XYZ file of C-alpha atoms in Angstrom:
567
model
C 3.238 42.284 18.952
C 2.348 43.323 15.401
C 1.813 40.590 12.858
C 3.982 40.585 9.748
C 2.218 41.465 6.501
C 3.239 39.128 3.671
C 1.825 37.729 0.443
C -0.242 34.572 0.318
C 2.595 32.955 -1.651
C 5.061 33.587 1.160
C 2.436 32.500 3.656
C 2.451 29.147 1.887
C 6.217 28.909 2.317
C 5.972 29.618 6.033
C 3.094 27.185 6.457
C 5.107 24.433 4.757
C 8.100 25.125 6.994
C 5.727 25.062 9.975
C 4.671 21.549 8.898
C 8.345 20.482 8.874
C 8.391 20.023 5.111
C 11.958 19.803 3.844
C 11.500 18.445 0.308
C 8.897 19.077 -2.367
C 8.610 17.955 -5.975
C 7.246 20.274 -8.616
C 7.099 22.014 -11.958
C 6.458 25.760 -12.362
C 3.938 27.520 -14.601
C 1.959 30.716 -15.007
C -0.671 30.324 -12.304
C 1.775 29.180 -9.636
C 4.554 31.626 -10.511
C 4.079 33.877 -7.439
C 4.626 30.818 -5.252
C 7.782 29.895 -7.125
C 8.996 33.468 -6.737
C 8.487 33.180 -2.977
C 10.211 29.788 -3.017
C 13.332 31.497 -4.417
C 13.955 32.967 -0.949
C 13.338 29.678 0.877
C 15.933 27.500 -0.834
C 17.723 26.811 2.441
C 14.592 25.533 4.192
C 12.729 23.915 1.296
C 14.557 21.664 -1.153
C 12.613 21.802 -4.417
C 13.168 18.939 -6.866
C 12.355 19.943 -10.439
C 10.703 16.974 -12.157
C 10.140 16.745 -15.904
C 6.379 16.079 -15.801
C 3.731 16.810 -13.184
C 2.747 13.151 -12.922
C 6.353 12.558 -11.950
C 5.961 15.096 -9.127
C 3.108 13.146 -7.541
C 4.795 9.755 -7.892
C 8.066 11.140 -6.524
C 6.152 12.573 -3.576
C 4.553 9.146 -3.097
C 7.924 7.406 -3.075
C 9.209 9.942 -0.571
C 6.178 9.460 1.676
C 6.115 5.677 1.522
C 9.742 5.201 2.549
C 9.918 8.035 5.108
C 6.476 7.971 6.719
C 6.199 11.721 6.150
C 3.720 13.617 3.977
C 4.841 13.969 0.366
C 4.360 17.369 -1.296
C 3.871 18.207 -4.979
C 3.678 21.752 -6.377
C 2.334 22.424 -9.898
C 0.518 24.988 -11.985
C -3.100 25.110 -13.151
C -4.839 23.519 -16.136
C -2.729 20.727 -17.661
C -0.241 20.993 -14.803
C -3.024 20.192 -12.367
C -4.704 17.529 -14.490
C -1.352 15.786 -14.977
C -1.392 15.041 -11.238
C -4.704 13.151 -11.357
C -3.169 9.689 -11.808
C -0.829 10.217 -8.862
C -3.644 11.499 -6.647
C -5.845 8.515 -7.483
C -2.903 6.175 -6.943
C -2.207 7.709 -3.516
C -5.877 7.415 -2.559
C -6.044 3.691 -3.318
C -2.703 2.983 -1.638
C -3.309 5.209 1.413
C -0.284 7.436 0.778
C -0.139 10.784 2.630
C 0.186 13.448 -0.048
C -0.491 17.175 -0.326
C -0.764 18.402 -3.913
C -0.722 22.200 -4.291
C -1.888 23.491 -7.660
C -2.079 26.984 -9.056
C -5.449 28.301 -10.201
C -6.654 31.366 -12.101
C -7.801 34.365 -10.051
C -11.229 34.060 -8.461
C -12.569 36.837 -10.722
C -11.936 34.543 -13.713
C -13.404 31.350 -12.257
C -16.121 29.918 -14.467
C -15.099 31.989 -17.486
C -13.077 29.272 -19.224
C -9.973 31.355 -18.683
C -6.604 30.208 -19.993
C -5.565 27.038 -18.134
C -8.638 27.078 -15.903
C -9.918 23.712 -14.676
C -12.381 22.805 -11.921
C -9.746 20.894 -10.008
C -11.802 20.619 -6.822
C -14.641 19.005 -8.767
C -12.272 16.653 -10.552
C -10.347 15.516 -7.475
C -13.052 15.280 -4.806
C -13.826 11.598 -5.598
C -10.129 10.615 -5.483
C -8.854 12.543 -2.460
C -9.476 12.782 1.269
C -10.074 16.533 0.962
C -9.992 18.976 -1.923
C -10.149 22.715 -1.209
C -9.799 25.964 -3.133
C -7.843 28.732 -1.402
C -9.484 31.979 -2.532
C -8.070 34.428 0.022
C -4.574 34.910 1.470
C -6.164 34.883 4.939
C -7.008 31.189 4.457
C -3.527 29.930 3.535
C -2.175 29.032 6.992
C -5.413 27.346 8.048
C -5.835 25.415 4.790
C -2.246 24.113 4.772
C -2.380 22.965 8.404
C -5.732 21.281 7.852
C -4.454 19.635 4.661
C -1.456 18.075 6.402
C -3.563 16.974 9.368
C -6.039 15.193 7.103
C -3.346 13.687 4.847
C -1.344 12.111 7.673
C -4.008 11.183 10.224
C -6.153 8.066 10.431
C -5.984 6.183 7.167
C -3.556 8.412 5.238
C -4.294 9.727 1.780
C -3.988 12.615 -0.678
C -5.244 16.163 -0.163
C -5.507 18.771 -2.921
C -5.154 22.540 -2.450
C -6.289 24.633 -5.417
C -4.514 27.984 -4.904
C -6.122 30.921 -6.725
C -3.636 33.439 -8.100
C -5.190 36.439 -6.353
C -4.748 34.598 -3.037
C -1.070 34.137 -3.893
C -0.375 37.813 -4.593
C -2.725 39.332 -1.990
C -1.406 40.331 1.435
C -2.211 38.920 4.863
C -1.213 39.633 8.463
C 0.381 36.223 8.892
C 0.497 33.960 11.894
C 0.933 30.199 12.049
C -2.095 27.988 12.609
C -2.272 24.449 13.896
C -5.248 22.266 13.008
C -5.417 19.072 15.068
C -9.172 18.644 15.359
C -12.028 18.719 12.850
C -15.489 18.272 14.300
C -16.846 16.143 11.463
C -13.674 14.061 11.026
C -12.842 11.041 13.201
C -9.469 9.729 12.010
C -9.224 6.894 14.542
C -12.487 5.148 15.461
C -13.108 4.062 19.023
C -11.948 0.591 20.020
C -14.476 -1.343 22.064
C -13.328 -3.693 24.864
C -15.867 -6.233 23.584
C -14.156 -6.498 20.208
C -10.757 -7.001 21.865
C -12.122 -9.823 23.999
C -14.059 -11.432 21.137
C -10.994 -11.393 18.885
C -8.827 -12.942 21.594
C -11.417 -15.640 22.281
C -11.615 -16.632 18.620
C -7.826 -16.809 18.300
C -7.408 -18.727 21.558
C -9.902 -21.354 20.379
C -8.513 -21.585 16.849
C -6.932 -24.793 15.616
C -5.835 -23.441 12.248
C -5.353 -19.636 12.493
C -3.930 -17.514 9.688
C -2.936 -13.829 9.789
C -3.178 -11.579 6.717
C -0.724 -8.681 7.054
C -1.574 -5.521 5.114
C 0.071 -2.150 4.579
C -1.853 -0.800 7.564
C 0.850 -2.338 9.769
C 3.483 -0.214 7.998
C 1.331 2.906 8.002
C 0.681 2.490 11.718
C 4.365 1.802 12.471
C 3.176 -1.403 14.166
C 5.840 -3.785 12.850
C 7.097 -4.728 16.308
C 3.551 -5.048 17.649
C 2.725 -7.424 14.786
C 5.792 -9.528 15.526
C 4.895 -9.793 19.215
C 1.292 -10.629 18.329
C 2.047 -13.550 16.005
C 4.861 -14.905 18.183
C 2.709 -14.909 21.322
C 0.250 -17.438 19.871
C 2.459 -18.910 17.094
C 0.296 -17.581 14.292
C 1.399 -18.123 10.666
C 1.180 -14.925 8.628
C 0.924 -14.096 4.936
C 1.447 -10.613 3.523
C -0.290 -8.525 0.891
C 1.793 -6.866 -1.825
C 2.023 -3.564 0.052
C 2.522 -5.307 3.390
C 5.509 -7.420 2.350
C 8.130 -5.533 4.358
C 6.021 -5.292 7.533
C 7.356 -8.724 8.518
C 10.864 -9.929 7.735
C 10.860 -12.381 4.834
C 12.881 -14.914 6.816
C 10.680 -14.815 9.909
C 9.734 -18.445 10.664
C 6.022 -17.557 10.799
C 6.049 -15.710 7.459
C 4.344 -17.989 4.917
C 4.727 -15.655 1.940
C 2.761 -13.304 -0.257
C -0.997 -13.600 -0.610
C -3.097 -13.301 -3.726
C -3.086 -13.722 -7.483
C 0.668 -14.269 -7.856
C 1.308 -15.069 -4.215
C 2.614 -18.166 -2.489
C 0.727 -21.383 -3.122
C 0.861 -22.337 0.561
C -0.534 -19.018 1.791
C -3.448 -19.218 -0.649
C -4.191 -22.901 -0.085
C -4.223 -22.460 3.673
C -6.513 -19.442 3.380
C -9.139 -21.930 2.262
C -8.363 -24.331 5.125
C -7.909 -22.049 8.141
C -10.605 -21.832 10.817
C -9.844 -18.249 11.935
C -8.690 -15.601 9.467
C -7.122 -12.514 11.057
C -6.842 -9.555 8.665
C -4.698 -6.619 9.818
C -4.776 -3.323 7.936
C -5.826 -4.729 4.569
C -8.926 -4.281 2.443
C -9.736 -7.709 0.942
C -9.308 -6.509 -2.635
C -10.013 -8.844 -5.545
C -6.346 -9.688 -6.179
C -6.190 -11.142 -2.660
C -9.540 -12.911 -2.439
C -10.069 -14.429 -5.869
C -13.709 -15.502 -6.179
C -15.487 -13.734 -3.329
C -18.361 -16.182 -2.946
C -15.967 -19.017 -2.076
C -13.310 -17.028 -0.224
C -12.461 -18.600 3.152
C -16.104 -19.489 3.785
C -15.024 -22.067 6.390
C -13.312 -19.487 8.610
C -14.362 -17.070 11.313
C -12.954 -13.681 10.369
C -11.396 -10.910 12.438
C -10.616 -7.545 10.859
C -8.216 -5.067 12.513
C -9.031 -1.831 10.686
C -8.811 1.950 11.037
C -11.262 2.787 8.227
C -14.877 1.797 9.021
C -15.692 1.946 5.318
C -13.515 -1.116 4.672
C -15.206 -3.378 7.225
C -17.670 -5.668 5.482
C -17.194 -3.913 2.139
C -16.005 -7.011 0.307
C -15.905 -9.759 2.933
C -18.233 -10.105 5.915
C -16.371 -10.435 9.206
C -17.314 -11.852 12.583
C -15.321 -9.379 14.689
C -14.175 -5.902 13.699
C -11.422 -4.502 15.903
C -11.541 -0.823 15.065
C -8.689 1.573 15.790
C -4.965 2.013 15.229
C -3.307 -1.414 15.005
C -0.312 -0.116 16.950
C -2.713 0.015 19.897
C -5.183 -2.757 19.113
C -2.628 -5.493 18.373
C -1.011 -5.300 21.832
C -4.461 -5.128 23.450
C -5.484 -8.417 21.844
C -2.032 -9.966 22.288
C -2.248 -9.380 26.046
C -5.234 -11.755 26.158
C -3.764 -14.473 23.955
C -2.643 -17.819 25.263
C 0.718 -19.165 24.196
C -0.037 -21.796 21.566
C 1.871 -24.249 19.422
C -0.113 -25.008 16.238
C 2.818 -27.189 15.116
C 0.816 -29.620 13.008
C -0.988 -26.750 11.263
C 2.204 -24.823 10.566
C 3.997 -27.951 9.348
C 1.200 -28.518 6.810
C 2.265 -25.365 4.953
C 5.405 -27.179 3.812
C 3.542 -29.478 1.438
C 2.225 -26.836 -1.016
C 5.362 -24.750 -0.382
C 7.601 -27.601 -1.540
C 5.424 -28.210 -4.590
C 5.697 -24.553 -5.590
C 9.414 -24.560 -4.909
C 10.036 -27.523 -7.193
C 7.707 -26.505 -10.026
C 8.060 -22.717 -10.054
C 10.640 -21.129 -7.775
C 13.801 -23.104 -8.441
C 13.365 -23.125 -12.245
C 12.898 -19.337 -12.057
C 15.754 -18.313 -9.767
C 18.314 -21.020 -10.555
C 18.122 -21.786 -14.292
C 21.284 -23.103 -15.900
C 20.394 -22.859 -19.564
C 18.325 -20.656 -21.818
C 17.674 -16.909 -21.607
C 18.056 -14.983 -18.359
C 14.891 -15.011 -16.261
C 13.410 -12.141 -14.282
C 13.324 -14.079 -11.037
C 17.045 -14.803 -11.041
C 17.834 -11.120 -11.665
C 15.648 -10.045 -8.744
C 16.995 -12.659 -6.342
C 20.638 -11.864 -7.127
C 20.141 -8.124 -6.620
C 18.339 -8.786 -3.350
C 21.075 -11.095 -2.076
C 23.856 -8.733 -3.118
C 22.256 -5.914 -1.119
C 21.972 -8.238 1.919
C 18.185 -7.991 1.537
C 18.349 -4.491 3.037
C 17.588 -2.328 0.005
C 14.429 -0.367 -0.704
C 12.539 -2.115 -3.488
C 10.737 0.141 -5.958
C 8.888 -1.374 -8.895
C 6.942 -0.281 -11.889
C 3.839 -2.301 -12.822
C 3.569 -5.562 -14.709
C 5.563 -8.775 -14.682
C 8.555 -6.880 -13.287
C 6.414 -5.899 -10.293
C 5.174 -9.384 -9.521
C 8.573 -11.004 -10.012
C 10.181 -8.383 -7.768
C 7.532 -8.911 -5.106
C 7.961 -12.689 -5.236
C 11.745 -12.889 -5.225
C 13.038 -9.796 -3.431
C 13.553 -10.370 0.295
C 13.004 -7.908 3.123
C 14.703 -7.351 6.454
C 13.834 -3.665 7.001
C 10.478 -1.926 7.394
C 9.052 0.447 4.749
C 11.036 -1.280 2.028
C 8.529 -1.831 -0.782
C 7.247 1.012 -2.934
C 4.923 -0.037 -5.715
C 1.582 0.944 -7.203
C -0.825 -1.579 -5.733
C -4.444 -0.528 -6.081
C -4.160 1.596 -9.223
C -1.457 -0.442 -10.974
C 0.116 2.635 -12.576
C 2.692 1.972 -15.273
C 5.282 4.736 -15.218
C 5.184 4.870 -11.409
C 8.646 3.369 -10.960
C 11.206 5.965 -12.051
C 9.716 9.009 -10.287
C 8.795 6.993 -7.169
C 12.379 5.763 -6.936
C 13.640 9.338 -7.192
C 11.382 10.300 -4.305
C 12.592 7.317 -2.283
C 16.212 8.473 -2.540
C 15.204 11.748 -0.893
C 13.052 10.018 1.724
C 15.755 7.504 2.682
C 19.086 9.002 1.556
C 21.085 6.510 3.620
C 19.583 3.425 1.948
C 20.161 1.706 -1.398
C 17.169 2.164 -3.700
C 16.705 -0.556 -6.330
C 14.142 0.024 -9.072
C 12.892 -2.888 -11.166
C 10.914 -2.061 -14.274
C 10.075 -3.315 -17.735
C 10.546 -1.742 -21.131
C 6.893 -0.622 -21.242
C 6.915 1.252 -17.944
C 10.370 2.650 -18.674
C 9.073 4.544 -21.681
C 6.056 5.976 -19.858
C 8.104 8.275 -17.617
C 11.526 8.060 -19.247
C 11.780 11.849 -19.157
C 12.422 11.627 -15.409
C 15.927 10.428 -16.232
C 16.460 14.174 -16.577
C 15.536 14.599 -12.922
C 17.951 11.804 -11.979
C 20.663 13.520 -14.017
C 20.128 16.925 -12.407
C 19.726 15.657 -8.847
C 22.319 12.880 -9.164
C 19.655 10.769 -7.517
C 21.322 7.416 -6.703
C 18.644 5.152 -8.177
C 19.877 1.714 -9.171
C 17.667 1.022 -12.208
C 17.314 -2.621 -13.222
C 15.546 -2.695 -16.578
C 14.310 -6.216 -17.324
C 13.637 -5.991 -21.039
C 11.530 -8.742 -22.612
C 10.441 -6.635 -25.614
C 6.797 -7.082 -24.682
C 4.139 -5.524 -22.522
C 4.748 -8.679 -20.561
C 1.799 -8.922 -18.214
C -0.749 -8.250 -20.946
C 1.097 -10.690 -23.211
C 0.831 -13.395 -20.534
C -2.922 -12.882 -20.307
C -3.163 -12.982 -24.103
C -1.229 -16.251 -24.021
C -3.479 -17.769 -21.358
C -6.908 -16.406 -22.268
C -6.748 -15.110 -25.872
C -5.170 -18.007 -27.782
C -1.695 -16.410 -28.071
C -3.119 -13.504 -30.069
C -0.487 -10.933 -29.105
C -2.429 -7.850 -30.085
C -0.158 -4.787 -29.792
C 1.941 -6.128 -26.959
C 5.301 -6.601 -28.766
C 7.440 -3.508 -28.075
C 9.835 -1.771 -30.431
C 12.448 -0.316 -28.098
C 15.092 2.384 -28.380
C 18.699 1.940 -27.306
C 18.204 2.415 -23.577
C 21.918 2.430 -22.838
C 22.506 5.191 -25.350
C 19.666 7.169 -23.751
C 21.126 6.645 -20.279
C 24.522 7.806 -21.543
C 22.901 10.924 -22.991
C 21.638 11.702 -19.485
C 25.086 11.054 -18.008
C 23.940 7.900 -16.211
C 26.487 5.046 -16.083
C 25.071 1.870 -17.590
C 25.635 -1.660 -18.782
C 23.845 -4.198 -20.977
C 23.730 -7.848 -19.919
C 22.673 -10.528 -22.383
C 24.506 -13.568 -20.948
C 23.922 -15.233 -17.576
C 27.613 -15.476 -16.720
C 27.916 -11.669 -16.872
C 25.002 -10.945 -14.556
C 26.622 -11.143 -11.132
C 29.599 -9.011 -12.090
C 27.332 -6.392 -13.644
C 25.184 -6.215 -10.490
C 28.309 -5.798 -8.367
C 29.524 -2.940 -10.560
C 26.103 -1.260 -10.372
C 26.052 -1.436 -6.578
C 29.596 -0.170 -6.139
C 29.059 2.791 -8.490
C 28.251 6.034 -6.688
C 25.087 7.751 -7.854
C 22.587 6.452 -10.422
C 23.089 3.441 -12.661
C 21.103 1.669 -15.384
C 21.542 -2.093 -15.583
C 19.784 -3.199 -18.753
C 19.157 -6.963 -18.705
C 17.774 -8.820 -21.711
C 15.413 -11.411 -20.230
C 13.334 -14.210 -21.697
C 10.761 -12.794 -24.120
C 7.810 -14.990 -23.221
C 8.387 -15.634 -19.542
C 5.383 -16.046 -17.250
C 4.692 -15.071 -13.660
C 3.553 -18.186 -11.821
C 1.757 -19.391 -9.769
C -1.343 -17.530 -10.873
C -4.890 -17.492 -9.575
C -6.896 -16.786 -12.699
C -9.737 -14.237 -12.535
C -12.985 -15.741 -11.285
C -11.256 -18.727 -9.662
C -10.957 -19.709 -6.021
C -7.857 -18.204 -4.438
C -6.286 -21.653 -3.950
C -6.946 -22.714 -7.551
C -3.553 -21.681 -8.875
C -1.894 -22.427 -12.204
C 1.638 -23.740 -11.647
C 2.647 -24.271 -15.264
C 1.593 -23.138 -18.728
C 1.998 -25.791 -21.384
C 2.865 -24.433 -24.802
């Protein structure tokens, strides 16, 4: 049977369809125009979402990937179009998000000549991607696309970049599909040794004060049920990292809260008291550990991990259980004895009650004074029955949302963890509505992050993307202001924000909106937002100089947490 002769641009379309891509986010330009011309004939198979900035394309693809478990796809042109994706690629690399970014490039004959909108994208993105490759011939399109998706989604997921030269787009090829599912030099899932399974089980069975640290690896490995069975078998208390928060239901009796800098006091205190620390799919980053030299030095440590590069990188461990946690957790659980640990678990209530009295209740149930971020978050969470997808920007809004939003469903938190990218929120929320069209998507952001990618309101307008935007406006770059308050003698250097009329801007984009300045109006406004079809902007004026507490200050032990700031 004769092969069909088509252009490299159309070959890309067919390769994407072959990878079961249904949605991609992009912005056209000169060097990717042949691909967009081919896309014109694939509108039924490939839903293209026109963003308003290429950074928005990558973040939208991230939001789509994080909530759906599929590979997110971004399509942009060369030069500034390509370089505008760098932040999103780096963000996806740190947060292990499967992403394929396809960028136009000048023809190979012009490479190295400083041609119009030429950029060495492969050189730029190699340090921040799993694989970066330049497609120079139409014959390589099918192979490169299949390999890109295989690398992006397998093992520890991450971003892949395809730099698509224009001559390869317009040249012809006798096309046939390719399927890459093996690369000789690439081992996505390391071998699990029986010895490590037994050693991990022995440590846990002999533990008097065990503590589990749940990371995003549980979500990425779709091991939520395996985690639940694991901790319930031996009655193991578990804390969650920021990106792992929805891997375990918030109301699970063994869930002791969020770990780290702005985490739960009990989870952090008990990290320094446990005798066996069991880390699952997390990387011991500095926001979790605090001062490394004093971090859980009393405990034996077990690390369930798929990426060998993470084992021992920051924290030395006694047992490394390599492999996919969907497989390794049940293997260890099968060897665990049923345990009680009642006295140990009951001890968590002492720091938990202290935090509740000093921090939580004053934040979520104030009766006087300005509206607080925590009460806004908690009310939205409760009024969505704790079933919504939480998307956040970065800053105080992020930490407050993480602390006070509750989770009952998996893959329900989308936030920029490792990179901490302001401007992530709006485009990521757009992507989430395409990745989970049957779920309510609630975006919390501050006035600083809002202005960084405010142009994506145009994408919301065009797509009628049903993002419920909760803007918590304190008229500051709040997180930086808090640090200036605590460590720089209240010298608020360039953190006060002069803001536009956000409601007027939302109206200009055809987005229904409301402004809340009084506490008694908050619940009714949230109800109206949730019952309104399509997008909505709820603009809430919150306390100007509110603080996110507790806080483990940089350089301190993880259990040395500030519970109040005296002014």
